[in-house]
């Protein structure tokens, strides 16, 4: 039993917004001292400020965490400001002698936390860090020479060979007993967008309960067809766990274990569980890469790609952001992103390829747009994936692999259902023309109420010309580059 005279342990929540399977919380519990849970909204300059859609998610996730803590007799203390200054104020006000946290592995957060730990330790405050966000912390999956892997498959094999899932812990029943300290009002933080409120179509249920539900829904429905359906934006075939994982509302190990537990029943094979957990390993791979190569969000991993002769046309960039490129699969995806704060993985690849290769717009501009619009915006995942598409990344898709947005649409949205959902002005076109309305005869367009250039844009660029231009640009980078069969 704890009393409020014992010095409390500060539990500094960051991207581990859950009570279950939370190593820092378990360690705080093990001290048998009162736990003072805290969240600090630190908008820099030490770390990149959170983007708009993610702020919406954070708002709801903090409210959910706060309610769970209140149900257990505690109170989530909210502070806004520079992290070290706020922690020091909390230490003064509460008499805490120890801070526990789950580490952030992005270089800026890592460096900031190291400085804070060093400074607090100098003042006699114990600071303890744990891994609560990844399957494996960076530095623990290394190649034979003791260095970081730069290729996914050997990383995946090494992680599988060495990692073991921790046992599930449901979290404490009682979080009472911490001293009262002042807390800010989340309503004053303005995390929910207003003027305009562009979040009305956002999907998902932020918080630990929402994460657990998303996982259990996926296990019941999506997992058994995951390998086939994960590339189909027209089907609800993936877990939609990414924002939950980003904000740490569920441990990746929980998702991993649940997938293998489900194998063998309800038509789920172990192969489907392998496929799904391979994606969780991609998540770790990106995080490890960013930790070891801190310039991943800003510089091409293969430096020669920073010689790319970008055109960076502002009008074309705006057309891409608004879903008005004239390529239906690209436009559907960009409108899905704006409306829901989410975009399916296959179409993330298509729109990124279109921006970089068809429009020759710097991947960093696309990365920044995604950062602001995605509820799951994550520095490691976003920069690694953008560099993957750009061909400049560590284990990247070759630059000369230029997605044809028409054939990609036909392959992964064969009935055009996804396009018609997000680009309703094309909803009367048949599957034969919905991915390339400019190829439809005039009478078909008339019957479908489509007037190109008026009700729906003409293509911003011609695919064959854009492809040739992209390959010519590659020659500037590498002095070579062979044409490759289209995907
Ligand atoms: P599922 O297919 O159910 O996969 C399960 C989990 O595995 C995901 O939740 C995610 O955590 C992880 N995962 C899946 N695909 C990938 C991948 N390609 N790389 C790394 N991890 C993966 N993901 C983000 O979480 N944040 C981002 O900012 C982000 N930016 C991206 C930018 C581009 C250009 C591209 C091509 C991909 C990006 N991704 C990003 C990866 C991927 O698109 C999303 O993780 C995935 O679409 C989330 O949907 P899901 O949870 O239903 O995935």
PDB file of C-alpha atoms in Angstrom, residues 279-435:
ATOM      1  CA  UNK A 279       5.074  -5.550 -41.818  1.00  0.00           C
ATOM      2  CA  UNK A 280       5.601  -4.999 -38.104  1.00  0.00           C
ATOM      3  CA  UNK A 281       9.252  -5.826 -38.764  1.00  0.00           C
ATOM      4  CA  UNK A 282       9.335  -3.236 -41.589  1.00  0.00           C
ATOM      5  CA  UNK A 283       8.225  -0.769 -38.937  1.00  0.00           C
ATOM      6  CA  UNK A 284      11.160  -1.730 -36.738  1.00  0.00           C
ATOM      7  CA  UNK A 285      13.510  -1.708 -39.748  1.00  0.00           C
ATOM      8  CA  UNK A 286      12.587   1.927 -40.543  1.00  0.00           C
ATOM      9  CA  UNK A 287      13.008   2.963 -36.919  1.00  0.00           C
ATOM     10  CA  UNK A 288      16.409   1.280 -36.677  1.00  0.00           C
ATOM     11  CA  UNK A 289      17.527   2.895 -39.938  1.00  0.00           C
ATOM     12  CA  UNK A 290      16.521   6.358 -38.776  1.00  0.00           C
ATOM     13  CA  UNK A 291      18.244   5.844 -35.430  1.00  0.00           C
ATOM     14  CA  UNK A 292      21.499   4.849 -37.115  1.00  0.00           C
ATOM     15  CA  UNK A 293      21.223   7.291 -40.049  1.00  0.00           C
ATOM     16  CA  UNK A 294      19.789  10.474 -38.527  1.00  0.00           C
ATOM     17  CA  UNK A 295      19.630  12.438 -41.785  1.00  0.00           C
ATOM     18  CA  UNK A 296      17.072  10.047 -43.341  1.00  0.00           C
ATOM     19  CA  UNK A 297      14.247  12.663 -43.226  1.00  0.00           C
ATOM     20  CA  UNK A 298      16.374  15.345 -44.892  1.00  0.00           C
ATOM     21  CA  UNK A 299      19.054  13.787 -47.100  1.00  0.00           C
ATOM     22  CA  UNK A 300      19.020  11.032 -49.705  1.00  0.00           C
ATOM     23  CA  UNK A 301      20.401   7.874 -48.123  1.00  0.00           C
ATOM     24  CA  UNK A 302      22.224   7.316 -51.432  1.00  0.00           C
ATOM     25  CA  UNK A 303      23.756  10.790 -51.734  1.00  0.00           C
ATOM     26  CA  UNK A 304      23.895  10.800 -55.559  1.00  0.00           C
ATOM     27  CA  UNK A 305      20.070  11.050 -55.530  1.00  0.00           C
ATOM     28  CA  UNK A 306      20.346  14.555 -54.134  1.00  0.00           C
ATOM     29  CA  UNK A 307      21.565  15.491 -57.638  1.00  0.00           C
ATOM     30  CA  UNK A 308      18.080  14.733 -59.024  1.00  0.00           C
ATOM     31  CA  UNK A 309      17.019  17.620 -61.327  1.00  0.00           C
ATOM     32  CA  UNK A 310      13.695  18.321 -59.592  1.00  0.00           C
ATOM     33  CA  UNK A 311      11.233  20.577 -61.378  1.00  0.00           C
ATOM     34  CA  UNK A 312       9.164  21.346 -58.244  1.00  0.00           C
ATOM     35  CA  UNK A 313       6.297  22.992 -60.117  1.00  0.00           C
ATOM     36  CA  UNK A 314       4.112  24.626 -57.438  1.00  0.00           C
ATOM     37  CA  UNK A 315       0.890  24.410 -59.495  1.00  0.00           C
ATOM     38  CA  UNK A 316       1.347  20.706 -60.144  1.00  0.00           C
ATOM     39  CA  UNK A 317       2.184  20.114 -56.482  1.00  0.00           C
ATOM     40  CA  UNK A 318      -1.056  21.786 -55.486  1.00  0.00           C
ATOM     41  CA  UNK A 319      -3.015  19.687 -57.998  1.00  0.00           C
ATOM     42  CA  UNK A 320      -1.463  16.567 -56.423  1.00  0.00           C
ATOM     43  CA  UNK A 321      -2.375  17.658 -52.875  1.00  0.00           C
ATOM     44  CA  UNK A 322      -5.952  18.380 -53.919  1.00  0.00           C
ATOM     45  CA  UNK A 323      -6.479  15.148 -55.870  1.00  0.00           C
ATOM     46  CA  UNK A 324      -6.777  16.940 -59.237  1.00  0.00           C
ATOM     47  CA  UNK A 325      -4.030  15.333 -61.309  1.00  0.00           C
ATOM     48  CA  UNK A 326      -6.396  13.726 -63.832  1.00  0.00           C
ATOM     49  CA  UNK A 327      -5.178  10.231 -62.856  1.00  0.00           C
ATOM     50  CA  UNK A 328      -8.133   8.728 -60.961  1.00  0.00           C
ATOM     51  CA  UNK A 329      -6.234   6.353 -58.661  1.00  0.00           C
ATOM     52  CA  UNK A 330      -3.881   9.169 -57.593  1.00  0.00           C
ATOM     53  CA  UNK A 331      -6.756  11.583 -57.068  1.00  0.00           C
ATOM     54  CA  UNK A 332      -8.835   9.055 -55.123  1.00  0.00           C
ATOM     55  CA  UNK A 333      -5.946   8.393 -52.756  1.00  0.00           C
ATOM     56  CA  UNK A 334      -5.114  12.059 -52.191  1.00  0.00           C
ATOM     57  CA  UNK A 335      -8.766  12.812 -51.440  1.00  0.00           C
ATOM     58  CA  UNK A 336      -8.986   9.815 -49.108  1.00  0.00           C
ATOM     59  CA  UNK A 337      -5.973  11.221 -47.249  1.00  0.00           C
ATOM     60  CA  UNK A 338      -7.431  14.702 -46.912  1.00  0.00           C
ATOM     61  CA  UNK A 339     -10.851  13.455 -45.855  1.00  0.00           C
ATOM     62  CA  UNK A 340      -9.968  10.605 -43.510  1.00  0.00           C
ATOM     63  CA  UNK A 341      -6.389  11.288 -42.323  1.00  0.00           C
ATOM     64  CA  UNK A 342      -5.424   7.857 -43.660  1.00  0.00           C
ATOM     65  CA  UNK A 343      -4.321   6.347 -46.955  1.00  0.00           C
ATOM     66  CA  UNK A 344      -3.970   2.702 -47.912  1.00  0.00           C
ATOM     67  CA  UNK A 345      -0.371   1.471 -48.362  1.00  0.00           C
ATOM     68  CA  UNK A 346      -0.638   0.502 -52.044  1.00  0.00           C
ATOM     69  CA  UNK A 347      -1.935   3.922 -53.021  1.00  0.00           C
ATOM     70  CA  UNK A 348       0.655   5.639 -50.797  1.00  0.00           C
ATOM     71  CA  UNK A 349       3.214   4.018 -53.087  1.00  0.00           C
ATOM     72  CA  UNK A 350       1.348   5.059 -56.233  1.00  0.00           C
ATOM     73  CA  UNK A 351       0.884   8.724 -55.256  1.00  0.00           C
ATOM     74  CA  UNK A 352       4.457   9.006 -54.006  1.00  0.00           C
ATOM     75  CA  UNK A 353       5.803   7.521 -57.229  1.00  0.00           C
ATOM     76  CA  UNK A 354       3.606   9.869 -59.263  1.00  0.00           C
ATOM     77  CA  UNK A 355       4.842  12.948 -57.392  1.00  0.00           C
ATOM     78  CA  UNK A 356       8.498  11.996 -57.558  1.00  0.00           C
ATOM     79  CA  UNK A 357       8.715  10.460 -61.020  1.00  0.00           C
ATOM     80  CA  UNK A 358       5.823  11.798 -63.112  1.00  0.00           C
ATOM     81  CA  UNK A 359       6.036  15.325 -61.750  1.00  0.00           C
ATOM     82  CA  UNK A 360       9.709  15.380 -60.709  1.00  0.00           C
ATOM     83  CA  UNK A 361       8.798  16.970 -57.394  1.00  0.00           C
ATOM     84  CA  UNK A 362      11.213  16.440 -54.503  1.00  0.00           C
ATOM     85  CA  UNK A 363      10.113  13.571 -52.219  1.00  0.00           C
ATOM     86  CA  UNK A 364      10.678  15.859 -49.211  1.00  0.00           C
ATOM     87  CA  UNK A 365       7.696  17.979 -50.272  1.00  0.00           C
ATOM     88  CA  UNK A 366       5.517  14.876 -50.381  1.00  0.00           C
ATOM     89  CA  UNK A 367       6.878  13.706 -47.052  1.00  0.00           C
ATOM     90  CA  UNK A 368       5.970  17.072 -45.496  1.00  0.00           C
ATOM     91  CA  UNK A 369       2.426  16.918 -46.918  1.00  0.00           C
ATOM     92  CA  UNK A 370       1.957  13.412 -45.551  1.00  0.00           C
ATOM     93  CA  UNK A 371       3.392  14.548 -42.219  1.00  0.00           C
ATOM     94  CA  UNK A 372       0.623  17.093 -41.855  1.00  0.00           C
ATOM     95  CA  UNK A 373      -2.222  14.988 -43.265  1.00  0.00           C
ATOM     96  CA  UNK A 374      -1.621  11.483 -41.887  1.00  0.00           C
ATOM     97  CA  UNK A 375      -2.953  10.479 -38.482  1.00  0.00           C
ATOM     98  CA  UNK A 376      -0.149   7.886 -38.389  1.00  0.00           C
ATOM     99  CA  UNK A 377       2.595  10.338 -39.480  1.00  0.00           C
ATOM    100  CA  UNK A 378       5.811   8.877 -38.156  1.00  0.00           C
ATOM    101  CA  UNK A 379       9.255  10.295 -38.881  1.00  0.00           C
ATOM    102  CA  UNK A 380      10.918   6.912 -39.419  1.00  0.00           C
ATOM    103  CA  UNK A 381       8.110   5.272 -41.409  1.00  0.00           C
ATOM    104  CA  UNK A 382       7.400   8.327 -43.510  1.00  0.00           C
ATOM    105  CA  UNK A 383      10.984   9.186 -44.455  1.00  0.00           C
ATOM    106  CA  UNK A 384      12.034   5.567 -44.995  1.00  0.00           C
ATOM    107  CA  UNK A 385       9.022   4.861 -47.201  1.00  0.00           C
ATOM    108  CA  UNK A 386       9.346   8.065 -49.224  1.00  0.00           C
ATOM    109  CA  UNK A 387      13.009   7.265 -49.840  1.00  0.00           C
ATOM    110  CA  UNK A 388      12.003   3.701 -50.726  1.00  0.00           C
ATOM    111  CA  UNK A 389       9.741   4.987 -53.472  1.00  0.00           C
ATOM    112  CA  UNK A 390      12.271   7.617 -54.583  1.00  0.00           C
ATOM    113  CA  UNK A 391      14.902   4.927 -55.076  1.00  0.00           C
ATOM    114  CA  UNK A 392      17.272   6.837 -52.819  1.00  0.00           C
ATOM    115  CA  UNK A 393      16.666   4.774 -49.677  1.00  0.00           C
ATOM    116  CA  UNK A 394      18.646   1.999 -48.028  1.00  0.00           C
ATOM    117  CA  UNK A 395      16.718  -1.011 -49.357  1.00  0.00           C
ATOM    118  CA  UNK A 396      14.747   0.947 -51.927  1.00  0.00           C
ATOM    119  CA  UNK A 397      12.633   0.137 -54.927  1.00  0.00           C
ATOM    120  CA  UNK A 398      14.817   0.998 -57.951  1.00  0.00           C
ATOM    121  CA  UNK A 399      14.118   4.482 -59.309  1.00  0.00           C
ATOM    122  CA  UNK A 400      13.629   3.092 -62.817  1.00  0.00           C
ATOM    123  CA  UNK A 401      10.608   1.132 -61.568  1.00  0.00           C
ATOM    124  CA  UNK A 402       8.016   3.724 -62.555  1.00  0.00           C
ATOM    125  CA  UNK A 403       4.458   2.857 -61.598  1.00  0.00           C
ATOM    126  CA  UNK A 404       1.940   3.317 -64.374  1.00  0.00           C
ATOM    127  CA  UNK A 405      -1.026   4.858 -62.517  1.00  0.00           C
ATOM    128  CA  UNK A 406      -3.515   3.398 -65.004  1.00  0.00           C
ATOM    129  CA  UNK A 407      -2.352  -0.220 -64.861  1.00  0.00           C
ATOM    130  CA  UNK A 408      -1.825   0.039 -61.095  1.00  0.00           C
ATOM    131  CA  UNK A 409      -5.440   1.170 -60.776  1.00  0.00           C
ATOM    132  CA  UNK A 410      -6.690  -1.626 -63.029  1.00  0.00           C
ATOM    133  CA  UNK A 411      -4.726  -4.216 -61.091  1.00  0.00           C
ATOM    134  CA  UNK A 412      -5.477  -3.179 -57.532  1.00  0.00           C
ATOM    135  CA  UNK A 413      -8.908  -1.563 -57.966  1.00  0.00           C
ATOM    136  CA  UNK A 414     -10.263  -3.698 -60.822  1.00  0.00           C
ATOM    137  CA  UNK A 415     -13.900  -2.619 -60.543  1.00  0.00           C
ATOM    138  CA  UNK A 416     -13.002   0.996 -59.884  1.00  0.00           C
ATOM    139  CA  UNK A 417     -14.897   0.876 -56.580  1.00  0.00           C
ATOM    140  CA  UNK A 418     -12.153   2.750 -54.704  1.00  0.00           C
ATOM    141  CA  UNK A 419     -11.900   5.448 -57.361  1.00  0.00           C
ATOM    142  CA  UNK A 420     -15.666   5.886 -57.523  1.00  0.00           C
ATOM    143  CA  UNK A 421     -15.863   6.272 -53.758  1.00  0.00           C
ATOM    144  CA  UNK A 422     -13.406   9.158 -53.637  1.00  0.00           C
ATOM    145  CA  UNK A 423     -13.845  10.629 -57.122  1.00  0.00           C
ATOM    146  CA  UNK A 424     -17.637  10.533 -57.426  1.00  0.00           C
ATOM    147  CA  UNK A 425     -17.621  12.582 -60.620  1.00  0.00           C
ATOM    148  CA  UNK A 426     -16.421   9.368 -62.352  1.00  0.00           C
ATOM    149  CA  UNK A 427     -18.935   7.047 -60.740  1.00  0.00           C
ATOM    150  CA  UNK A 428     -20.880   6.384 -63.940  1.00  0.00           C
ATOM    151  CA  UNK A 429     -17.842   5.236 -65.898  1.00  0.00           C
ATOM    152  CA  UNK A 430     -17.370   1.500 -66.463  1.00  0.00           C
ATOM    153  CA  UNK A 431     -14.285  -0.311 -65.109  1.00  0.00           C
ATOM    154  CA  UNK A 432     -12.861  -0.209 -68.635  1.00  0.00           C
ATOM    155  CA  UNK A 433     -12.502   3.601 -68.505  1.00  0.00           C
ATOM    156  CA  UNK A 434     -12.612   4.590 -64.861  1.00  0.00           C
ATOM    157  CA  UNK A 435      -8.812   4.522 -64.517  1.00  0.00           C
TER     158      UNK A 435
END
